[in-house]
CSV table of C-alpha atoms in Angstrom, one decimal:
chain,number,residue,atom,x,y,z
A,493,MET,CA,88.6,119.7,102.6
A,494,ARG,CA,85.0,119.9,103.8
A,495,ASN,CA,84.5,116.2,102.7
A,496,THR,CA,87.6,115.2,104.6
A,497,VAL,CA,86.4,116.9,107.8
A,498,ALA,CA,83.0,115.4,107.4
A,499,PHE,CA,84.4,111.9,106.8
A,500,THR,CA,86.7,112.2,109.7
A,501,ALA,CA,83.9,113.3,112.0
A,502,ALA,CA,81.7,110.4,110.8
A,503,VAL,CA,84.5,107.9,111.5
A,504,CYS,CA,85.1,109.4,114.9
A,505,LEU,CA,81.4,109.2,115.8
A,506,PHE,CA,81.2,105.7,114.5
A,507,SER,CA,84.3,104.7,116.5
A,508,VAL,CA,82.9,106.1,119.7
A,509,SER,CA,79.6,104.2,119.2
A,510,ALA,CA,81.4,101.0,118.2
A,511,ILE,CA,83.5,101.2,121.4
A,512,ALA,CA,80.4,101.8,123.5
A,513,TRP,CA,78.7,98.9,121.8
A,514,THR,CA,81.7,96.6,122.4
A,515,ALA,CA,81.8,97.5,126.1
A,516,ALA,CA,78.1,96.7,126.4
A,517,GLN,CA,78.5,93.4,124.6
A,518,GLN,CA,81.3,92.4,127.0
A,519,LYS,CA,78.7,92.2,129.8
A,520,LYS,CA,76.5,89.9,127.8
A,521,PRO,CA,77.3,86.3,126.9
A,522,ALA,CA,77.7,85.8,123.1
A,523,PRO,CA,74.9,84.0,121.5
A,524,SER,CA,75.8,80.3,120.9
A,525,VAL,CA,73.8,79.9,117.7
A,526,ALA,CA,73.7,82.3,114.8
A,527,GLU,CA,70.2,83.6,114.1
A,528,THR,CA,70.9,83.9,110.4
A,529,PRO,CA,72.9,81.4,108.4
A,530,ILE,CA,76.4,82.7,107.7
A,531,GLU,CA,76.0,82.4,103.9
A,532,ASP,CA,73.0,84.8,104.1
A,533,VAL,CA,75.0,87.2,106.2
A,534,LEU,CA,77.9,87.1,103.8
A,535,LYS,CA,75.7,87.8,100.8
A,536,ALA,CA,74.1,90.8,102.6
A,537,VAL,CA,77.4,92.2,103.8
A,538,ARG,CA,79.0,91.7,100.4
A,539,SER,CA,76.1,93.4,98.6
A,540,ASP,CA,76.1,96.4,100.9
A,541,LEU,CA,79.9,96.7,100.8
A,542,GLN,CA,80.0,96.5,97.0
A,543,SER,CA,77.2,98.9,96.2
A,544,ASP,CA,78.3,101.4,98.8
A,545,ARG,CA,82.0,101.2,97.8
A,546,ALA,CA,81.2,101.6,94.1
A,547,ASP,CA,78.8,104.4,94.7
A,548,ILE,CA,81.2,106.4,96.9
A,549,LEU,CA,84.0,105.8,94.4
A,550,ALA,CA,81.9,107.0,91.5
A,551,LYS,CA,80.9,110.2,93.4
A,552,ASN,CA,84.5,111.0,94.3
A,553,MET,CA,86.3,110.2,91.0
A,554,THR,CA,85.8,112.1,87.8
A,555,MET,CA,86.4,109.9,84.8
A,556,SER,CA,85.6,110.1,81.1
A,557,SER,CA,83.2,107.5,79.9
A,558,GLU,CA,86.1,105.8,78.1
A,559,LEU,CA,88.1,105.6,81.3
A,560,ALA,CA,85.1,104.5,83.3
A,561,ALA,CA,84.4,101.7,80.8
A,562,LYS,CA,87.9,100.3,81.4
A,563,PHE,CA,88.0,100.9,85.2
A,564,TRP,CA,84.7,99.5,86.5
A,565,PRO,CA,85.1,96.0,85.1
A,566,MET,CA,88.6,96.0,86.7
A,567,PHE,CA,87.1,97.2,90.0
A,568,GLU,CA,84.5,94.5,89.9
A,569,THR,CA,87.3,91.9,89.6
A,570,TYR,CA,89.1,93.5,92.4
A,571,GLN,CA,86.0,93.5,94.6
A,572,THR,CA,85.5,89.8,93.9
A,573,ALA,CA,89.1,89.1,95.2
A,574,GLN,CA,88.3,91.3,98.2
A,575,ASN,CA,85.1,89.3,98.9
A,576,ALA,CA,87.0,86.0,99.1
A,577,ILE,CA,89.2,87.5,101.8
A,578,MET,CA,86.4,89.2,103.7
A,579,ASP,CA,84.2,86.0,103.5
A,580,GLU,CA,86.9,84.0,105.1
A,581,GLN,CA,87.3,86.7,107.8
A,582,LEU,CA,83.6,86.8,108.6
A,583,LYS,CA,83.4,83.0,108.8
A,584,GLY,CA,86.3,83.1,111.2
A,585,ILE,CA,84.6,85.8,113.3
A,586,GLN,CA,81.4,83.7,113.4
A,587,ARG,CA,83.3,80.6,114.6
A,588,TYR,CA,85.0,82.7,117.3
A,589,ILE,CA,81.7,84.2,118.5
A,590,GLU,CA,80.0,80.8,118.5
A,591,ASN,CA,82.9,79.3,120.6
A,592,PHE,CA,83.7,82.4,122.7
A,593,ASP,CA,82.5,80.9,126.0
A,594,THR,CA,84.9,78.0,125.6
A,595,LEU,CA,87.8,79.8,124.1
A,596,ASP,CA,91.2,78.4,124.9
A,597,ASP,CA,94.7,79.9,124.1
A,598,ALA,CA,94.9,78.2,120.8
A,599,GLY,CA,91.5,79.6,119.8
A,600,ALA,CA,92.5,83.1,120.8
A,601,THR,CA,95.8,82.8,118.9
A,602,GLY,CA,93.9,81.5,115.9
A,603,LEU,CA,91.7,84.6,115.9
A,604,ILE,CA,94.5,87.1,116.0
A,605,THR,CA,96.6,85.2,113.5
A,606,ALA,CA,93.6,85.2,111.2
A,607,HIS,CA,93.4,89.0,111.5
A,608,PHE,CA,97.1,89.3,110.7
A,609,ASN,CA,96.8,87.1,107.7
A,610,ARG,CA,93.7,89.0,106.5
A,611,ASP,CA,95.6,92.3,106.7
A,612,GLU,CA,98.6,90.8,104.8
A,613,ARG,CA,96.4,89.4,102.1
A,614,MET,CA,94.4,92.5,101.7
A,615,ASN,CA,97.6,94.7,101.5
A,616,ALA,CA,99.1,92.4,98.8
A,617,LEU,CA,95.8,92.6,96.9
A,618,ARG,CA,95.7,96.4,97.1
A,619,GLN,CA,99.3,96.6,95.9
A,620,LYS,CA,98.7,94.3,93.0
A,621,TRP,CA,95.5,96.2,91.9
A,622,PHE,CA,97.0,99.6,92.4
A,623,GLY,CA,99.5,98.8,89.6
A,624,GLU,CA,96.6,97.6,87.4
A,625,PHE,CA,94.5,100.7,88.2
A,626,GLN,CA,97.5,102.9,87.6
A,627,LYS,CA,97.9,101.6,84.0
A,628,VAL,CA,94.3,102.6,83.2
A,629,LEU,CA,93.7,105.7,85.4
A,630,GLY,CA,97.1,107.2,85.8
A,631,THR,CA,98.9,107.6,89.1
A,632,LYS,CA,96.9,110.3,90.9
A,633,LEU,CA,93.5,108.8,90.1
A,634,ALA,CA,94.6,105.3,91.0
A,635,VAL,CA,95.9,106.6,94.3
A,636,ARG,CA,92.6,108.4,94.9
A,637,ALA,CA,90.7,105.1,94.2
A,638,MET,CA,92.9,103.2,96.6
A,639,GLN,CA,92.7,105.9,99.3
A,640,ILE,CA,88.9,105.8,99.1
A,641,ASP,CA,88.8,102.0,99.0
A,642,ARG,CA,91.2,101.8,102.0
A,643,ARG,CA,89.2,104.3,104.1
A,644,LEU,CA,86.0,102.4,103.4
A,645,SER,CA,87.7,99.1,104.4
A,646,LEU,CA,88.9,100.7,107.6
A,647,VAL,CA,85.4,101.8,108.5
A,648,HIS,CA,84.1,98.3,107.7
A,649,GLN,CA,86.9,96.7,109.8
A,650,ILE,CA,85.8,98.9,112.7
A,651,GLN,CA,82.2,97.6,112.3
A,652,PHE,CA,83.4,94.0,112.3
A,653,ALA,CA,85.8,94.5,115.2
A,654,ALA,CA,83.0,96.1,117.3
A,655,ARG,CA,81.0,92.9,117.1
A,656,ILE,CA,83.9,90.7,118.3
A,657,PRO,CA,83.9,90.2,122.1
A,658,LEU,CA,87.4,90.8,123.5
A,659,ALA,CA,89.2,87.7,124.7
A,660,HIS,CA,89.3,87.2,128.4
């Protein structure tokens, strides 16, 4: 219970700061050229997400060494599939930010459609892997793994969304 309250408080504080940051960014023009090549950004984001995610899962899931030996390679494969979806999303966000000043209706529609598609693909991936995790971990532990993974994804999506200027 205490962990849930702490997590909820952290998400709320992060959300408020993300909203404030977004509001401040709305007043500034978006940079036209990325300071860091997108591939370097993707590698850094992927590395952070994977290590944080695995660490948080490990700290919040009790597994025997036999179960862990089966689960972690599966989780790595799952993360690789997630990375492909997230890389595509981050590249789309980068293109949007680079072209924000000249955004037309088609560009705005493309951005939101890409968000919808990402959500659908991620949901389908989670459903597929939930079944796989369930075979190894059992239902309750597989649900716990997915709950933690989904919460972490939501926090990361808030971080990404906070960096995207609102269309105007």
